[in-house]
Backbone as a ProteinNet text record, in pm:
[ID]
protein_1_A
[PRIMARY]
XXXXXXXXXXXXXXXXXXXXXXXXXXXXXXXXXXXXXXXXXXXXXXXXXXXXXXXXXXXXXXXXXXXXXXXXXXXXXXXXXXXXXXXXXXXXXXXXXXXXXXXXXXXXXXXXXXXXXXXXXXXXXXXXXXXXXXXXXXXXXXXXXXXXXXXXXXXXXXXXXXXXXXXXXXXXXXXXXXXXXXXXXXXXXXXXXXXXXXXXXXXXXXXXXXXXXXXXXX
[TERTIARY]
-866.5	-885.7	-776.3	-816.6	-718.3	-623.5	-652.3	-565.6	-444.9	-451	-343.9	-207.6	-197.5	-64.6	1.1	-77.3	-21.3	20.4	-63.5	-32.4	92.9	105.8	222.7	348.8	335.1	452	514.4	432.9	489.1	547.6	522.1	570.3	722.2	803.3	949.2	998.9	929.1	969.5	947.7	831.3	802.6	893.5	924	1015.7	1154	1198.1	1327.6	1328.9	1218.8	1211.2	1221.5	1151.5	1156.9	1297.4	1370	1507.5	1597.4	1591.3	1677.2	1641.7	1512.4	1470.4	1517.3	1506.6	1549.8	1700.3	1776.1	1921.7	1962.9	1869.5	1895.3	1844.6	1822.5	1781.7	1638.4	1553.8	1412.1	1351.1	1257.2	1186.9	1076.2	1025.6	915.7	793.4	770.7	656.8	673.7	796.3	822.1	806.5	850.3	831.5	683	608.8	464.3	396.1	435.6	374.8	405.7	529.5	566.7	484.5	462.1	381.7	234.9	184.3	41.8	3	86.2	53.6	106.1	225.2	283.5	230.9	237.1	189.5	234.3	363.3	416.4	561.1	592.2	727.1	832.5	813.8	914.2	926.7	814.5	819.3	886.4	856.7	916	1065.7	1110.1	1253.5	1325.4	1256	1317.1	1336.6	1253.3	1264.6	1388.6	1436.4	1549.8	1674.1	1723.5	1842.3	1813.6	1690.2	1656.5	1660	1608.5	1609.2	1751.3	1839.6	1978.1	2054	2010.9	2076.3	2005.6	1913.5	1839.4	1762.3	1701.6	1619	1495.5	1445	1328.4	1203.4	1103.6	977.4	912.7	922.1	862.6	927.2	1059.8	1130.6	1085.1	1077.9	1034.5	889.6	806	665.8	653	731.5	725.9	774.9	880.7	932.1	828	766.6	663.4	543.3	503.5	389.3	418.8	541.5	580	576.9	631	632.1	490.6	406.4	270.4	171.2	215.5	122.8	60	124.4	68.4	-65.3	-93.6	-218.2	-339.5	-318.9	-432.9	-517.9	-459.4	-542.3	-591.9	-513.2	-557.6	-681.3	-678.3	-790.4	-918.4	-906	-1024.6	-1101	-1032.1	-1098.7	-1168.6	-1152	-1209.6	-1317.3	-1362.9	-1457.7	-1589.8	-1631.5	-1758.9	-1752.4	-1631.7	-1616.9	-1588.8	-1603.3	-1573.9	-1701.6	-1691.3	-1808.4	-1863.7	-1985.6	-2051.8	-2015.5	-1995.8	-1965.4	-1823.7	-1805.8	-1678.6	-1560.3	-1573.9	-1462.5	-1423.5	-1522.8	-1494	-1432.9	-1480.7	-1428.2	-1281.4	-1249.1	-1111.2	-1018.8	-1063.8	-981.5	-954.6	-1058.4	-1041	-953.2	-966.7	-881.2	-735.5	-711.5	-574.8	-508.2	-586.3	-531	-507	-530.8	-506.4	-356.9	-314.1	-174.5	-167.1	-46.1	-29	-84.9	-51.2	-95.5	-246.7	-306.3	-451.9	-521.7	-472.8	-534.6	-523.6	-409.5	-390.3	-474.3	-512.6	-592.7	-741.7	-784.1	-926.6	-979.1	-1110.7	-1180.2	-1289.8	-1325.1	-1422.6	-1558.7	-1591.9	-1722.3	-1721.6	-1610.7	-1603.2	-1699.8	-1755.6	-1842.6	-1758.9	-1825.7	-1756.7	-1693.4	-1765.2	-1713.6	-1589.7	-1592.7	-1477.4	-1356.9	-1382.1	-1273.7	-1211	-1294.8	-1245.3	-1160.2	-1204.9	-1130.3	-993.5	-988.9	-862.6	-764.2	-809.5	-719.9	-678.8	-773	-741.7	-643.4	-658.7	-568	-424.7	-407.1	-273.5	-216.8	-300.9	-257	-208.1	-287.1	-250	-123.6	-113.8	4.7	129.6	118.9	233.2	276.5	181.3	213.4	271.3	207.2	252.4	389.6	412.3	541	654.1	626.9	729.4	771.7	674.2	704.7	775.7	730.9	794.3	939.7	966.2	1103.4	1190.7	1134.6	1210.4	1242.1	1148.9	1171.7	1278	1286.8	1383.9	1521.8	1533.9	1656.8	1781.9	1772.1	1889.7	1931.7	1840.5	1871.4	1914.2	1903.2	1936.1	2083.3	2161.9	2303.1	2316.9	2420.3	2443	2464.2	2518.9	2544.6	2416.1	2305	2176.8	2127.4	2184	2138.5	2233.8	2306.5	2399.2	2321.5	2390	2325.3	2286.6	2341.2	2311.5	2177.3	2116.3	1990.5	1876.3	1779.3	1665.3	1539.7	1502.1	1385.5	1254.8	1260.4	1138.6	1099.9	1179.7	1153.7	1017.7	975.9	844.4	730.5	732.3	626	627	746.5	756.2	697.8	727.8	677.3	525.3	471	325.3	258.8	317.7	259.6	259	367.1	372	265.5	252.1	151	10.1	-19.1	-151.7	-178.5	-76.6	-93.2	-126.1	-53.1	-79.5	-220.1	-260.7	-395.3	-501.3	-481.4	-578.4	-585.1	-470.9	-470.2	-553	-536.5	-613.3	-762.9	-799.8	-941.9	-1001.4	-928.4	-986.1	-981.1	-877.6	-865.7	-909.5	-940.6	-984.1	-1114.6	-1111.8	-1230.3	-1252.4	-1166.4	-1182.9	-1090.6	-963	-866.2	-834.7	-854.1	-824.2	-677.2	-612.8	-471.4	-393.4	-392.1	-330.8	-181.1	-114	30.9	68.8	-11.2	16	-2.5	-108.4	-135.5	-23.4	18.8	125.5	256.2	285.6	408.5	407.9	292.2	282	309.6	255.2	278.6	425.9	487	627.3	718.7	689.8	772.3	763.6	642.6	625.6	689	677.5	741.4	893.4	947.2	1091.6	1137.7	1054.9	1089.5	1091.9	993.5	991	1112.7	1149.2	1265.2	1393.1	1406.6	1526.2	1532.4	1416.5	1411.2	1417.5	1343.8	1332.1	1422.4	1473.4	1558.8	1479.8	1550	1482.9	1404.9	1432.9	1365.4	1230.5	1221.2	1102.1	1013.8	1048.4	968.6	837.8	825.9	709.9	577.6	558.6	427.5	380.4	461.5	413	387.9	472.1	451.4	324.3	291.5	167.7	46.2	43.7	-71.5	-84.4	27.3	22.4	-28.6	20.6	-25	-173.5	-220.5	-362.9	-448.3	-402.7	-476.7	-481.6	-369	-365	-462.4	-459.8	-547.1	-694.1	-727.7	-867.4	-917.7	-837.4	-879.2	-879.5	-786.4	-782.9	-909.7	-950.4	-1070.4	-1194.4	-1200.9	-1317.2	-1329.3	-1216.7	-1218.2	-1219.8	-1218.3	-1220.8	-1363.2
428.9	471.7	411.9	364.6	300.4	399.9	529.4	628.7	661.4	634.2	675	614.2	483.4	429.2	502.9	535.9	608.5	749.4	817.1	954.3	959.4	863.7	860.4	824.3	734.1	686.8	795.3	888.6	992.3	1108.9	1113.8	1225.6	1242.8	1136.3	1157.1	1200.8	1160.5	1202.7	1352.9	1400.6	1543.5	1624.6	1569.9	1638.4	1650.8	1546.4	1551.3	1662.2	1675.3	1784.3	1919.2	1933.5	2059.1	2092.6	1991.6	2012.1	2055.5	1982.8	2014	2149.7	2180.1	2308.7	2424.6	2408.9	2515.6	2537.3	2428.9	2441.4	2494	2489.7	2549.4	2693.5	2750.9	2891.3	2917.8	2815.1	2837.9	2893.6	2984.8	3036.9	2939.8	2958.3	2873.3	2888.2	3008.7	3031.6	2956	2950.8	2877.3	2727.6	2677.3	2535.3	2503.4	2591.6	2573.1	2575.8	2669.9	2681.8	2560.2	2509.1	2391.4	2270.2	2253.8	2141.6	2158.7	2281.3	2307.3	2306.7	2367.9	2378.6	2260.7	2211.4	2099.9	1966.2	1940.7	1816.4	1694.3	1681.8	1563.6	1546.8	1436.2	1415.3	1425	1350.6	1349.1	1485.6	1554.2	1685.2	1789.5	1786.4	1884.5	1863.3	1738.9	1712	1749.7	1738	1775.9	1926.6	2002	2147.4	2199.2	2125.2	2172.9	2200.1	2102.7	2132.4	2232.5	2233.6	2329.7	2472.4	2490	2623.4	2671.1	2579.5	2616	2658.4	2609	2645.9	2762.1	2826.5	2941.5	2906.4	2788.5	2749.5	2838.9	2857.4	2943.5	2878.4	2962.1	2910.9	2814.1	2842.8	2755.9	2618.2	2614.9	2486.6	2404.5	2467.6	2396.3	2349.9	2432.3	2395.6	2274.7	2272.4	2160.7	2031.3	2040	1920.9	1864.8	1951.7	1906.3	1848.2	1913.8	1864.1	1727.4	1707.7	1578	1469.1	1499	1400.5	1369.6	1472.1	1454.6	1406.8	1387.6	1346.2	1210.5	1131.2	1000	1011.8	1128.2	1144.6	1165.6	1199	1220.4	1094.1	982.3	860.5	812	835.1	795	874.2	1005.2	1090.6	1055.3	1013.5	980.1	861.8	775	657.2	687.7	809.2	842.1	949.7	982.3	1093	1068.7	944	913.9	939.1	948.6	969.6	1115.9	1204.2	1346	1425.8	1541.2	1628.1	1676	1725.1	1767.2	1909.9	1998.8	2138.1	2152.8	2251.5	2266.3	2294.2	2389.5	2426.5	2312	2249	2136.6	2020.5	1997.6	1889.8	1914.9	2040.7	2076.3	2058.7	2102.5	2092.8	1947.5	1864.8	1723.8	1653.1	1689.6	1630.2	1669	1793.1	1839.4	1760.1	1712.8	1639.9	1492.3	1449.6	1309.9	1282	1175.8	1132.1	981.1	929.4	784.5	712.5	763.2	697.2	703.7	817.5	831	735.1	727.2	638.3	492.4	457.4	319.4	286.8	387.6	366.1	362.5	438.9	446.9	316	300.5	185.6	235.5	154.1	196.7	227.3	164.9	187.4	300.6	371.1	482	593.7	659.3	774	899.6	1007.5	1135.2	1180	1161.3	1201.1	1120.1	990	905.3	941.5	969	1010	1140.8	1235.1	1363.7	1346.7	1263.5	1241.3	1180.6	1081.7	1014.8	1113.7	1186.3	1277.6	1396.1	1449.5	1564.7	1527.8	1408.8	1364.7	1353.6	1288.2	1271.2	1405.8	1488.6	1619.4	1707.9	1717.4	1800.7	1747.3	1615.6	1555.1	1588.1	1583.2	1613.3	1759	1850.7	1993.4	2031.3	1986.2	2019.8	1959.3	1836.1	1770	1842.9	1895.3	1970.3	2095.3	2169.2	2289.8	2253.5	2145.5	2101.4	2062.1	1997.3	1961.8	2083.8	2188.6	2312.8	2377.1	2368.7	2425	2346.8	2217	2132.3	2135.1	2199.3	2190.7	2229.4	2332.5	2379.9	2284.5	2199.9	2111	1971.5	1940.7	1806.9	1801.7	1708.3	1695.1	1661.5	1713.8	1690	1542.6	1465.9	1323.9	1244.6	1297.1	1227.6	1232.4	1321.8	1340.3	1277.9	1175.8	1108.8	1028.7	989.9	914.6	773.7	726.2	590.3	580.3	693.4	693.8	723.8	633.1	648.5	668.9	795.7	825	796.3	773	741.5	595.6	512.8	369	334.8	393.4	357.7	384.2	498.6	530.9	434.1	395.6	302.2	166.4	118.1	-11.9	-10.1	94.5	104.8	115.3	193.1	210.9	80.4	3.7	-125.5	-219.6	-224	-310.9	-270.9	-140.1	-92.8	-118.5	-101.9	-123.9	-269.4	-360.4	-503.4	-539.1	-483.1	-508.8	-458.1	-338.5	-281.3	-360.5	-408.5	-488.8	-614.8	-679.5	-801	-772.6	-656.8	-622.9	-583.4	-503.8	-441.3	-527.7	-608.7	-683.3	-827.5	-871.4	-1009.1	-1031.6	-1124.2	-1155.9	-1064.6	-963.9	-872	-910	-929.4	-966.4	-1115.3	-1186	-1329.1	-1355.5	-1260	-1276.7	-1156.9	-1145.6	-1029.1	-1020.8	-1134.9	-1133.8	-1077.4	-1107.7	-1055.5	-903.9	-857.2	-713.4	-638.8	-692.2	-628.5	-628.6	-740.8	-750.9	-650.4	-633.8	-538.7	-396.1	-359.8	-225.9	-205.6	-306.3	-294.8	-281.5	-358	-352.5	-214.6	-160.1	-29.3	82.7	72.8	172.9	165.5	43.2	25.8	80.3	60.9	112.1	265	326	472.8	524.6	453.6	494.1	486.6	379.4	360.3	462.1	493.1	581.1	728.9	767.8	908.6	950.7	851.7	885	904.4	915.5	921.9	1050.4	1155.5	1283.4	1293.5	1242	1265.8	1142.7	1029.3	908.7	907.5	993.2	988.5	1000.8	1114.1	1146.3	1047	1015.3	918.2	780.4	736	602.9	598	708.1	712.9	702.6	779.9	779.2	646.6	590.5	462	352.7	351.7	252.4	267.9	391.8	415.9	363.9	384.5	336	183.9	120.7	-26.1	-80.1	-25	-73.2	-54	61	89	-4.9	-24.4	-111.9	-258	-295.9	-434.2	-465.8	-370.4	-389.9	-403.9	-328.2	-333.7	-467.7	-530.6	-654.5	-779.2	-763.8	-880.9	-911.5
2616.9	2478.2	2389.4	2272.1	2184.2	2119.2	2129	2067.6	2154.2	2283	2374.1	2340	2307.9	2273.2	2157	2054.9	1940.4	1978.8	2057	2097.8	2184.2	2275.5	2363.7	2285.6	2187.4	2113	2026.3	1975.4	1888.3	1967.2	2096.9	2178.4	2172.1	2190.4	2185.1	2048.3	1941	1806.7	1790.2	1833.2	1824.2	1916.1	2033.8	2124.8	2062.5	1992.6	1924.9	1820	1745.8	1648.3	1718.1	1829.9	1904	1950.6	1998.6	2044.9	1929.6	1819.1	1704.1	1643.8	1637.9	1581.4	1668.6	1798.9	1889.7	1879.2	1868.4	1856	1718.8	1623.5	1492.1	1486.9	1606.7	1621.1	1576.1	1582.6	1559	1687	1673.4	1790	1831.4	1952.5	1998.7	1909	1859.1	1770.2	1639.3	1587.8	1463.5	1484.5	1599.2	1630.9	1641.5	1707.1	1719.9	1583.7	1498.5	1365.8	1279.4	1288.5	1209.9	1250.4	1380.5	1427.1	1395.8	1410.3	1391	1243.5	1159.7	1017.7	937.3	973.9	899.6	944.3	1075.3	1135.6	1056.6	1035.6	969.2	1011.8	1072.8	1122.3	1014.7	905.6	799.6	733.5	710.6	647.7	734.7	864.7	955.5	969.9	980.7	991.7	862.6	749.1	621.8	611.9	683.8	679.1	751.1	850.4	930.2	845.7	767.5	685.6	574.7	523	418	471.7	592.8	653.3	680.7	718.6	748.2	623	505.7	379.9	311.1	382.6	328.8	202.3	200.4	86.5	79.1	-40.6	-58.6	-0.5	27.1	80.7	-17.2	-147.7	-249	-247.9	-232.9	-227.1	-108	8.4	128.2	115.8	51.3	32.1	-59.5	-167.5	-261.5	-197.5	-116.5	-49.1	46.5	125.4	219.9	146.7	37.4	-39.3	-99.3	-144.8	-200.7	-95	22.5	130.6	177.9	184.9	236.6	131.7	8.1	-97.4	-69.3	15.8	47.5	120.5	176.7	251.5	161.4	34.4	-54.9	-71.2	-113.5	-123.6	11.2	116.5	250.6	290.9	265.9	305.8	231.2	106.6	28	85.5	157.3	214.3	345.9	398.4	529.4	520.4	400.4	384.3	456.9	469.1	535.5	685.9	740.7	885	919.7	822.4	843.3	866.6	933.2	952.2	818.2	819.3	696	655.3	752.8	720.2	665.8	578.3	509	599	692.1	779	871	933.8	1023.4	946.5	826.5	741.9	707.8	677.4	644.3	764.1	880.6	1001.7	1039.9	1035.3	1071.4	968.7	841.8	738	759.1	801.1	825.6	937.3	1032.9	1147.2	1117.4	993.6	957.5	951.1	1015.9	1011.6	1003.6	989.7	979.1	1101	1218.6	1341.8	1357	1321.1	1330.9	1235.5	1112.3	1014.1	1056.2	1114.7	1159	1281.5	1357.9	1478.4	1448.1	1347.9	1315.4	1256.9	1265.9	1208.2	1115.7	1019.3	919.3	979.5	1091.8	1154.2	1256	1270.9	1365.9	1326.9	1427.5	1403.9	1381.3	1343.2	1324.8	1456.1	1565.7	1697.2	1734.4	1712.6	1745	1658.3	1530.7	1441.1	1487.3	1528.1	1576.7	1701.8	1794.9	1919.2	1889.9	1801.5	1768	1705.3	1605.2	1533.8	1620.8	1697	1780.8	1891.1	1949.2	2055.6	2004.4	1890.1	1833	1787.7	1728.2	1679.7	1793.8	1899.4	2014.1	2080.5	2093.3	2154.4	2073.1	1941.3	1855.1	1868.8	1861.4	1867.1	2003.2	2110.3	2245.4	2273.5	2228.7	2252.5	2181.3	2061.1	1989.6	2064.1	2114.7	2192	2322.3	2385.9	2509.6	2485.2	2371.9	2337.5	2318.7	2257.7	2240.2	2374.5	2468.2	2601.3	2678.2	2650.3	2719.5	2654.7	2539.5	2460.2	2538.3	2617.8	2691	2801.6	2847.3	2959.2	2914.8	2785.1	2736	2695	2749.1	2710.1	2562.1	2501.6	2358.7	2327.7	2423	2399.2	2380.5	2430	2413.9	2269.7	2191.2	2053.7	1953.2	1995.1	1904.5	1801.4	1693.6	1585.9	1627.1	1740.3	1784.7	1856.7	1887.9	1962	1865.8	1860.6	1770.4	1853.3	1875.8	1957.9	1885.4	1755.6	1682.4	1687.8	1754.9	1759.3	1818.5	1933.8	1989.1	1892	1824.7	1729.6	1612	1566.5	1454.6	1490.5	1609.8	1653.6	1663.9	1726.9	1741.2	1604.6	1513.3	1381.1	1302.5	1310.4	1241.6	1296.6	1429.1	1491.2	1448.2	1452.6	1413.6	1266.1	1182.4	1039	1008.5	1071.9	1051.4	1097.7	1211.7	1263.1	1166.5	1111.9	1019.6	889.5	842.7	720.4	738.9	853.2	880.7	883.6	940.6	952.5	817.8	741	622.2	496.9	481.9	356.8	370.5	491.1	508.8	433.8	339	261.9	143	124	12.3	-103.2	-72.7	-175.7	-165.8	-274.1	-272.3	-302.9	-364.6	-398	-345	-216.2	-152.6	-180.2	-180.2	-199.3	-335.8	-438.6	-572.5	-575	-510.4	-505.3	-433.6	-319.2	-242.2	-320.8	-386.1	-465.3	-580.5	-645	-756	-709	-593.4	-538.1	-504.1	-441.7	-402.9	-524.5	-629.3	-750.2	-815.5	-823.9	-886.5	-803.9	-672.1	-585.9	-600.2	-603.7	-621.1	-756.1	-859.5	-991.9	-992.6	-927	-917.4	-841	-734.8	-654.7	-738	-815.7	-897.3	-1010.9	-1068.4	-1184.9	-1146.9	-1042	-1005.9	-891.2	-814.5	-701.4	-573.4	-459.4	-329.1	-303.8	-380.1	-355.2	-425.7	-548.3	-630.8	-651.4	-588.9	-614.4	-536.8	-433.5	-343.7	-417.5	-485.2	-540.4	-646.5	-749.4	-848.3	-790.1	-697	-639.1	-556.1	-487.2	-408.3	-498.7	-606.8	-695.9	-770.8	-813.4	-882.9	-790.3	-667.2	-569.6	-541.2	-528.9	-503.8	-618.8	-741.4	-858.7	-860.4	-828.1	-824.6	-721.4	-602.4	-495.2	-529.7	-588	-621.5	-730.9	-835.4	-944.7	-904.1	-817.6	-769.6	-691.2	-609.9	-528.4	-616.7	-726.2	-814.7	-886	-914.8	-992	-906	-776	-687.6	-644.2
[MASK]
++++++++++++++++++++++++++++++++++++++++++++++++++++++++++++++++++++++++++++++++++++++++++++++++++++++++++++++++++++++++++++++++++++++++++++++++++++++++++++++++++++++++++++++++++++++++++++++++++++++++++++++++++++++++++

């Protein structure tokens, strides 16, 4: 199955979250809830320091929503591969992640989409809980800043992204480099103007608008 490399690659990242969360006095139930309800590596790791500073629930919710805002335009492109019923559609949409989107193909059926997303989702949630269970047995030296356990997932995601770009934009955009450059410039401008905390949401929406309008005029 083509989903297995992505599912296996994210396991150490989720385990790392479980270890850090457990050492920050999170319970196993809280680790499980963060993985099941949040299902986002960057958002979950952002919650750790916020929880330690006793940040309000609203603050943590806004931070997670800002980080996860990139999934809105992504989800809109996959609506044809979702179930028809409302509850099933909501559940499958919730399981959408970077790795799942990079693994899926436009011709995938609803069943294939469900298998891909469910496999990655379950692997992420289970790995987080497993990491929390292993926390007491892992030496502190293994968690130094020099060790990057997210490297395997990053490599797989980059490979899948490049593959998907070749498949999806081949023959669609005649001036791809200009389109990519325009998106990068606008994202950099948002980062410079709004800072690293608040640039996410506007840059995501602006990029989505550029891509949609570019596609219409090509």
